[in-house]
Amino acid sequence: MAPVAAWLALWHVDIRRMVLKREPALLFRQGLLSALSLDIRAEVLRAYVPQYAGKGWCRAGIGHGELKRVAYPQLSQLVRELWDDAYTGHDSRELLLEMIWLTLLPNCADLSLAAALDNTLEPHHRTYASWGILAAGNLDKKQELAQAILSWALPQRITRNVLLRMVPSLIGISDFLQLVDGLDSTPNDVHGLNCTICRADKSYDLSREEQITLRDAPAEAI
C-alpha cells in the first residue's frame, strides 16, 4: 500500500502528516513527480532531516534519481536552514551534500567547501562535497579546492575521485602529472593511475598541445 499512501499524501494533509512522521523517504520514492509542489518538497526535507540527524549510517538509501524527485533549486535557503542539524547525521548530511551537487545550488557551495575540507567526514561525503563545489561553486571556491588537492590536504581517495573533473581548467597538465606521480599505484585496477592517465588523455577539454605533453611524459618516464 506504500504507493497508494504516497499518492494520497500529495493532496490529503492528514495522510501526508502521518507518512512524513513514519517514513518521509517514501515520498522520495513514490508519488507523482509533477504533483510535488515546492511546499510539499520542503515538508519532506523538514521531516527527513530530523529523523536522521545525530545518527550514524541508517541505510536510508535515497538514490540520485529519487533525490531528484524532491530536490529543487528554490530550496537552497531551506538547505542552509537545515544544514547544522543535518550535518550531525550520516544519512541527513549525505542527502544535502548530494542535493547541492545534483541540483546545482550556488548559494550553498560554501557549505560543500567546508565539508570537503573537514577531515572528520567519510571520504565519500567529502567526494560529494567536492563534486558540489565543481558543479555549483564560483571560481574562487573551485580554486580553493584545487589548491587543497595540490597541497595534498585531501586524502588520495578523494583526489582520485575529483582530479579528472579539474583538468585542465583548474589543474594544469604539469600539476596533474606531479599529482599522478605522487599517488599510490594500484596495478590492474579500473581506479588505478593507468586508467586515470588514459581518461585524462581522452578528454575533449585538452588542447592538442596539452595532449602531446600528457602523452610524452609517461613515454619519457619509461
PDB file of C-alpha atoms in Angstrom:
ATOM      1  CA  MET A   1       0.000   0.000   0.000  1.00  0.00           C
ATOM      2  CA  ALA A   2       3.050   2.284   0.071  1.00  0.00           C
ATOM      3  CA  PRO A   3       2.452   3.727  -3.436  1.00  0.00           C
ATOM      4  CA  VAL A   4      -1.172   4.418  -2.559  1.00  0.00           C
ATOM      5  CA  ALA A   5      -0.176   6.139   0.683  1.00  0.00           C
ATOM      6  CA  ALA A   6       2.356   8.271  -1.195  1.00  0.00           C
ATOM      7  CA  TRP A   7      -0.233   9.279  -3.798  1.00  0.00           C
ATOM      8  CA  LEU A   8      -2.828  10.178  -1.171  1.00  0.00           C
ATOM      9  CA  ALA A   9      -0.224  12.131   0.794  1.00  0.00           C
ATOM     10  CA  LEU A  10       0.127  14.585  -2.079  1.00  0.00           C
ATOM     11  CA  TRP A  11      -3.332  16.052  -1.526  1.00  0.00           C
ATOM     12  CA  HIS A  12      -4.562  14.724   1.833  1.00  0.00           C
ATOM     13  CA  VAL A  13      -2.868  16.728   4.615  1.00  0.00           C
ATOM     14  CA  ASP A  14      -3.551  14.258   7.438  1.00  0.00           C
ATOM     15  CA  ILE A  15      -2.214  11.310   5.474  1.00  0.00           C
ATOM     16  CA  ARG A  16       0.841  13.317   4.436  1.00  0.00           C
ATOM     17  CA  ARG A  17       1.466  14.201   8.077  1.00  0.00           C
ATOM     18  CA  MET A  18       1.387  10.511   9.042  1.00  0.00           C
ATOM     19  CA  VAL A  19       3.613   9.472   6.137  1.00  0.00           C
ATOM     20  CA  LEU A  20       6.183  12.151   6.964  1.00  0.00           C
ATOM     21  CA  LYS A  21       6.169  11.119  10.608  1.00  0.00           C
ATOM     22  CA  ARG A  22       6.671   7.418   9.859  1.00  0.00           C
ATOM     23  CA  GLU A  23       8.722   7.303   6.665  1.00  0.00           C
ATOM     24  CA  PRO A  24       9.484  10.599   4.898  1.00  0.00           C
ATOM     25  CA  ALA A  25      11.762   8.706   2.493  1.00  0.00           C
ATOM     26  CA  LEU A  26       8.600   7.232   0.937  1.00  0.00           C
ATOM     27  CA  LEU A  27       7.854  10.473  -0.890  1.00  0.00           C
ATOM     28  CA  PHE A  28      11.301  10.363  -2.447  1.00  0.00           C
ATOM     29  CA  ARG A  29      10.438   7.004  -3.981  1.00  0.00           C
ATOM     30  CA  GLN A  30       6.721   7.170  -4.714  1.00  0.00           C
ATOM     31  CA  GLY A  31       4.054   9.642  -5.808  1.00  0.00           C
ATOM     32  CA  LEU A  32       3.625  11.843  -8.858  1.00  0.00           C
ATOM     33  CA  LEU A  33       6.648  13.996  -9.560  1.00  0.00           C
ATOM     34  CA  SER A  34       4.610  16.760 -11.221  1.00  0.00           C
ATOM     35  CA  ALA A  35       2.310  16.965  -8.187  1.00  0.00           C
ATOM     36  CA  LEU A  36       5.127  17.675  -5.716  1.00  0.00           C
ATOM     37  CA  SER A  37       4.693  21.380  -5.050  1.00  0.00           C
ATOM     38  CA  LEU A  38       7.551  23.404  -3.586  1.00  0.00           C
ATOM     39  CA  ASP A  39       5.797  23.419  -0.204  1.00  0.00           C
ATOM     40  CA  ILE A  40       5.465  19.634  -0.171  1.00  0.00           C
ATOM     41  CA  ARG A  41       9.112  19.211  -1.173  1.00  0.00           C
ATOM     42  CA  ALA A  42      10.063  21.460   1.740  1.00  0.00           C
ATOM     43  CA  GLU A  43       7.862  19.416   4.085  1.00  0.00           C
ATOM     44  CA  VAL A  44       9.603  16.227   3.009  1.00  0.00           C
ATOM     45  CA  LEU A  45      13.051  17.653   3.726  1.00  0.00           C
ATOM     46  CA  ARG A  46      11.951  19.125   7.043  1.00  0.00           C
ATOM     47  CA  ALA A  47      10.648  15.705   8.074  1.00  0.00           C
ATOM     48  CA  TYR A  48      13.598  13.712   6.733  1.00  0.00           C
ATOM     49  CA  VAL A  49      16.475  15.633   8.336  1.00  0.00           C
ATOM     50  CA  PRO A  50      15.326  15.408  11.994  1.00  0.00           C
ATOM     51  CA  GLN A  51      14.683  11.676  11.579  1.00  0.00           C
ATOM     52  CA  TYR A  52      18.340  11.014  10.753  1.00  0.00           C
ATOM     53  CA  ALA A  53      20.171  13.922  12.397  1.00  0.00           C
ATOM     54  CA  GLY A  54      22.598  12.871  15.099  1.00  0.00           C
ATOM     55  CA  LYS A  55      22.663   9.252  13.903  1.00  0.00           C
ATOM     56  CA  GLY A  56      25.166   7.062  12.131  1.00  0.00           C
ATOM     57  CA  TRP A  57      24.519   5.267   8.863  1.00  0.00           C
ATOM     58  CA  CYS A  58      20.877   4.119   8.913  1.00  0.00           C
ATOM     59  CA  ARG A  59      20.789   2.837   5.318  1.00  0.00           C
ATOM     60  CA  ALA A  60      18.033   5.230   4.293  1.00  0.00           C
ATOM     61  CA  GLY A  61      19.044   4.530   0.703  1.00  0.00           C
ATOM     62  CA  ILE A  62      17.906   7.636  -1.193  1.00  0.00           C
ATOM     63  CA  GLY A  63      19.247   7.196  -4.714  1.00  0.00           C
ATOM     64  CA  HIS A  64      20.166  10.036  -7.033  1.00  0.00           C
ATOM     65  CA  GLY A  65      17.083   9.540  -9.177  1.00  0.00           C
ATOM     66  CA  GLU A  66      14.871   9.520  -6.095  1.00  0.00           C
ATOM     67  CA  LEU A  67      16.540  12.634  -4.705  1.00  0.00           C
ATOM     68  CA  LYS A  68      15.837  14.496  -7.938  1.00  0.00           C
ATOM     69  CA  ARG A  69      12.119  13.886  -7.409  1.00  0.00           C
ATOM     70  CA  VAL A  70      12.232  16.230  -4.410  1.00  0.00           C
ATOM     71  CA  ALA A  71      15.299  18.415  -4.941  1.00  0.00           C
ATOM     72  CA  TYR A  72      14.632  21.832  -6.423  1.00  0.00           C
ATOM     73  CA  PRO A  73      16.849  24.944  -6.892  1.00  0.00           C
ATOM     74  CA  GLN A  74      14.427  27.137  -4.915  1.00  0.00           C
ATOM     75  CA  LEU A  75      15.087  25.026  -1.813  1.00  0.00           C
ATOM     76  CA  SER A  76      18.610  26.384  -1.314  1.00  0.00           C
ATOM     77  CA  GLN A  77      17.574  28.579   1.615  1.00  0.00           C
ATOM     78  CA  LEU A  78      15.937  25.570   3.275  1.00  0.00           C
ATOM     79  CA  VAL A  79      19.153  23.586   2.826  1.00  0.00           C
ATOM     80  CA  ARG A  80      21.012  26.295   4.719  1.00  0.00           C
ATOM     81  CA  GLU A  81      18.317  26.306   7.389  1.00  0.00           C
ATOM     82  CA  LEU A  82      18.602  22.536   7.895  1.00  0.00           C
ATOM     83  CA  TRP A  83      22.356  22.288   7.464  1.00  0.00           C
ATOM     84  CA  ASP A  84      23.568  22.377  11.065  1.00  0.00           C
ATOM     85  CA  ASP A  85      21.189  19.629  12.180  1.00  0.00           C
ATOM     86  CA  ALA A  86      21.695  17.572   9.023  1.00  0.00           C
ATOM     87  CA  TYR A  87      25.480  17.726   9.398  1.00  0.00           C
ATOM     88  CA  THR A  88      25.288  15.697  12.622  1.00  0.00           C
ATOM     89  CA  GLY A  89      23.798  12.629  10.912  1.00  0.00           C
ATOM     90  CA  HIS A  90      25.274  10.380   8.228  1.00  0.00           C
ATOM     91  CA  ASP A  91      22.174   9.982   6.044  1.00  0.00           C
ATOM     92  CA  SER A  92      20.881  13.534   6.521  1.00  0.00           C
ATOM     93  CA  ARG A  93      24.294  15.046   5.732  1.00  0.00           C
ATOM     94  CA  GLU A  94      24.655  12.832   2.677  1.00  0.00           C
ATOM     95  CA  LEU A  95      21.256  13.891   1.362  1.00  0.00           C
ATOM     96  CA  LEU A  96      22.024  17.620   1.498  1.00  0.00           C
ATOM     97  CA  LEU A  97      25.539  17.216   0.076  1.00  0.00           C
ATOM     98  CA  GLU A  98      24.127  15.280  -2.874  1.00  0.00           C
ATOM     99  CA  MET A  99      21.360  17.834  -3.248  1.00  0.00           C
ATOM    100  CA  ILE A 100      23.851  20.712  -3.561  1.00  0.00           C
ATOM    101  CA  TRP A 101      25.770  18.722  -6.155  1.00  0.00           C
ATOM    102  CA  LEU A 102      22.900  17.323  -8.248  1.00  0.00           C
ATOM    103  CA  THR A 103      20.550  20.306  -8.060  1.00  0.00           C
ATOM    104  CA  LEU A 104      23.276  22.922  -8.536  1.00  0.00           C
ATOM    105  CA  LEU A 105      22.787  25.222  -5.520  1.00  0.00           C
ATOM    106  CA  PRO A 106      25.349  28.055  -5.850  1.00  0.00           C
ATOM    107  CA  ASN A 107      24.144  29.664  -2.619  1.00  0.00           C
ATOM    108  CA  CYS A 108      25.175  26.508  -0.743  1.00  0.00           C
ATOM    109  CA  ALA A 109      28.581  25.926  -2.352  1.00  0.00           C
ATOM    110  CA  ASP A 110      30.305  27.333   0.735  1.00  0.00           C
ATOM    111  CA  LEU A 111      28.739  24.528   2.773  1.00  0.00           C
ATOM    112  CA  SER A 112      30.169  21.980   0.354  1.00  0.00           C
ATOM    113  CA  LEU A 113      33.596  23.580   0.563  1.00  0.00           C
ATOM    114  CA  ALA A 114      33.597  23.396   4.360  1.00  0.00           C
ATOM    115  CA  ALA A 115      32.559  19.729   4.184  1.00  0.00           C
ATOM    116  CA  ALA A 116      35.198  18.890   1.569  1.00  0.00           C
ATOM    117  CA  LEU A 117      37.915  20.253   3.878  1.00  0.00           C
ATOM    118  CA  ASP A 118      36.517  18.583   7.012  1.00  0.00           C
ATOM    119  CA  ASN A 119      38.924  15.807   7.977  1.00  0.00           C
ATOM    120  CA  THR A 120      36.343  14.212  10.271  1.00  0.00           C
ATOM    121  CA  LEU A 121      33.994  13.240   7.435  1.00  0.00           C
ATOM    122  CA  GLU A 122      33.901   9.994   5.487  1.00  0.00           C
ATOM    123  CA  PRO A 123      35.792  10.117   2.151  1.00  0.00           C
ATOM    124  CA  HIS A 124      32.639   9.570   0.066  1.00  0.00           C
ATOM    125  CA  HIS A 125      30.915  12.524   1.748  1.00  0.00           C
ATOM    126  CA  ARG A 126      33.943  14.689   1.071  1.00  0.00           C
ATOM    127  CA  THR A 127      33.823  13.491  -2.532  1.00  0.00           C
ATOM    128  CA  TYR A 128      30.156  14.513  -2.862  1.00  0.00           C
ATOM    129  CA  ALA A 129      31.074  17.867  -1.319  1.00  0.00           C
ATOM    130  CA  SER A 130      33.909  18.329  -3.823  1.00  0.00           C
ATOM    131  CA  TRP A 131      31.623  17.498  -6.732  1.00  0.00           C
ATOM    132  CA  GLY A 132      29.165  20.042  -5.341  1.00  0.00           C
ATOM    133  CA  ILE A 133      31.849  22.737  -5.449  1.00  0.00           C
ATOM    134  CA  LEU A 134      32.795  21.869  -9.016  1.00  0.00           C
ATOM    135  CA  ALA A 135      29.149  21.820 -10.094  1.00  0.00           C
ATOM    136  CA  ALA A 136      27.786  24.857  -8.262  1.00  0.00           C
ATOM    137  CA  GLY A 137      30.678  26.835  -6.797  1.00  0.00           C
ATOM    138  CA  ASN A 138      32.187  30.024  -8.147  1.00  0.00           C
ATOM    139  CA  LEU A 139      35.766  30.203  -9.432  1.00  0.00           C
ATOM    140  CA  ASP A 140      37.209  31.207  -6.035  1.00  0.00           C
ATOM    141  CA  LYS A 141      35.759  28.144  -4.320  1.00  0.00           C
ATOM    142  CA  LYS A 142      36.887  25.857  -7.134  1.00  0.00           C
ATOM    143  CA  GLN A 143      40.389  27.279  -6.941  1.00  0.00           C
ATOM    144  CA  GLU A 144      40.440  26.786  -3.158  1.00  0.00           C
ATOM    145  CA  LEU A 145      39.553  23.134  -3.673  1.00  0.00           C
ATOM    146  CA  ALA A 146      42.229  22.819  -6.365  1.00  0.00           C
ATOM    147  CA  GLN A 147      44.815  24.318  -4.021  1.00  0.00           C
ATOM    148  CA  ALA A 148      43.841  21.837  -1.310  1.00  0.00           C
ATOM    149  CA  ILE A 149      44.423  18.986  -3.744  1.00  0.00           C
ATOM    150  CA  LEU A 150      47.727  20.395  -4.990  1.00  0.00           C
ATOM    151  CA  SER A 151      48.963  20.774  -1.402  1.00  0.00           C
ATOM    152  CA  TRP A 152      47.932  17.177  -0.570  1.00  0.00           C
ATOM    153  CA  ALA A 153      45.438  18.405   2.025  1.00  0.00           C
ATOM    154  CA  LEU A 154      42.880  15.821   0.863  1.00  0.00           C
ATOM    155  CA  PRO A 155      43.198  12.024   1.092  1.00  0.00           C
ATOM    156  CA  GLN A 156      44.274  10.217  -2.047  1.00  0.00           C
ATOM    157  CA  ARG A 157      40.873   8.582  -2.454  1.00  0.00           C
ATOM    158  CA  ILE A 158      39.186  11.971  -2.772  1.00  0.00           C
ATOM    159  CA  THR A 159      41.900  13.295  -5.078  1.00  0.00           C
ATOM    160  CA  ARG A 160      41.390  10.315  -7.380  1.00  0.00           C
ATOM    161  CA  ASN A 161      37.623  10.898  -7.416  1.00  0.00           C
ATOM    162  CA  VAL A 162      37.761  14.570  -8.376  1.00  0.00           C
ATOM    163  CA  LEU A 163      41.030  15.027 -10.239  1.00  0.00           C
ATOM    164  CA  LEU A 164      39.738  14.274 -13.733  1.00  0.00           C
ATOM    165  CA  ARG A 165      36.942  16.820 -13.306  1.00  0.00           C
ATOM    166  CA  MET A 166      39.511  19.553 -12.692  1.00  0.00           C
ATOM    167  CA  VAL A 167      41.907  19.006 -15.600  1.00  0.00           C
ATOM    168  CA  PRO A 168      42.840  21.276 -17.321  1.00  0.00           C
ATOM    169  CA  SER A 169      40.514  24.111 -16.228  1.00  0.00           C
ATOM    170  CA  LEU A 170      41.683  24.180 -12.586  1.00  0.00           C
ATOM    171  CA  ILE A 171      44.708  21.911 -12.540  1.00  0.00           C
ATOM    172  CA  GLY A 172      47.137  22.152 -15.426  1.00  0.00           C
ATOM    173  CA  ILE A 173      48.853  19.229 -17.132  1.00  0.00           C
ATOM    174  CA  SER A 174      52.184  19.694 -15.325  1.00  0.00           C
ATOM    175  CA  ASP A 175      50.462  19.798 -11.931  1.00  0.00           C
ATOM    176  CA  PHE A 176      48.334  16.811 -12.930  1.00  0.00           C
ATOM    177  CA  LEU A 177      51.443  14.806 -13.774  1.00  0.00           C
ATOM    178  CA  GLN A 178      53.051  15.737 -10.447  1.00  0.00           C
ATOM    179  CA  LEU A 179      49.941  14.609  -8.597  1.00  0.00           C
ATOM    180  CA  VAL A 180      49.801  11.348 -10.504  1.00  0.00           C
ATOM    181  CA  ASP A 181      53.477  10.767  -9.736  1.00  0.00           C
ATOM    182  CA  GLY A 182      52.765  11.166  -6.018  1.00  0.00           C
ATOM    183  CA  LEU A 183      49.662   8.943  -5.877  1.00  0.00           C
ATOM    184  CA  ASP A 184      49.941   5.323  -4.841  1.00  0.00           C
ATOM    185  CA  SER A 185      49.620   2.999  -7.808  1.00  0.00           C
ATOM    186  CA  THR A 186      47.151   0.113  -7.882  1.00  0.00           C
ATOM    187  CA  PRO A 187      48.021  -2.225 -10.790  1.00  0.00           C
ATOM    188  CA  ASN A 188      45.269  -3.738 -12.935  1.00  0.00           C
ATOM    189  CA  ASP A 189      42.521  -1.668 -11.371  1.00  0.00           C
ATOM    190  CA  VAL A 190      39.934   0.479 -13.121  1.00  0.00           C
ATOM    191  CA  HIS A 191      40.566   3.118 -10.441  1.00  0.00           C
ATOM    192  CA  GLY A 192      44.332   2.890 -10.877  1.00  0.00           C
ATOM    193  CA  LEU A 193      46.659   5.518 -12.294  1.00  0.00           C
ATOM    194  CA  ASN A 194      46.868   3.891 -15.728  1.00  0.00           C
ATOM    195  CA  CYS A 195      43.131   4.415 -16.196  1.00  0.00           C
ATOM    196  CA  THR A 196      43.346   7.942 -14.758  1.00  0.00           C
ATOM    197  CA  ILE A 197      46.004   8.978 -17.266  1.00  0.00           C
ATOM    198  CA  CYS A 198      44.150   7.305 -20.139  1.00  0.00           C
ATOM    199  CA  ARG A 199      40.866   9.048 -19.307  1.00  0.00           C
ATOM    200  CA  ALA A 200      42.601  12.413 -18.922  1.00  0.00           C
ATOM    201  CA  ASP A 201      44.316  11.972 -22.276  1.00  0.00           C
ATOM    202  CA  LYS A 202      40.973  11.347 -23.989  1.00  0.00           C
ATOM    203  CA  SER A 203      39.350  14.463 -22.548  1.00  0.00           C
ATOM    204  CA  TYR A 204      37.900  16.815 -25.145  1.00  0.00           C
ATOM    205  CA  ASP A 205      38.838  19.720 -22.880  1.00  0.00           C
ATOM    206  CA  LEU A 206      42.540  19.270 -23.615  1.00  0.00           C
ATOM    207  CA  SER A 207      44.172  21.218 -26.391  1.00  0.00           C
ATOM    208  CA  ARG A 208      46.370  19.418 -28.910  1.00  0.00           C
ATOM    209  CA  GLU A 209      49.492  20.732 -27.167  1.00  0.00           C
ATOM    210  CA  GLU A 210      48.241  19.514 -23.784  1.00  0.00           C
ATOM    211  CA  GLN A 211      47.533  16.072 -25.190  1.00  0.00           C
ATOM    212  CA  ILE A 212      51.069  15.882 -26.578  1.00  0.00           C
ATOM    213  CA  THR A 213      52.550  16.923 -23.224  1.00  0.00           C
ATOM    214  CA  LEU A 214      50.441  14.378 -21.395  1.00  0.00           C
ATOM    215  CA  ARG A 215      51.419  11.568 -23.766  1.00  0.00           C
ATOM    216  CA  ASP A 216      55.103  12.436 -23.833  1.00  0.00           C
ATOM    217  CA  ALA A 217      55.547  12.442 -20.059  1.00  0.00           C
ATOM    218  CA  PRO A 218      54.855   8.716 -19.484  1.00  0.00           C
ATOM    219  CA  ALA A 219      56.939   7.823 -22.534  1.00  0.00           C
ATOM    220  CA  GLU A 220      59.895   9.813 -21.200  1.00  0.00           C
ATOM    221  CA  ALA A 221      59.432   8.230 -17.765  1.00  0.00           C
ATOM    222  CA  ILE A 222      59.584   4.758 -19.320  1.00  0.00           C
TER     223      ILE A 222
END
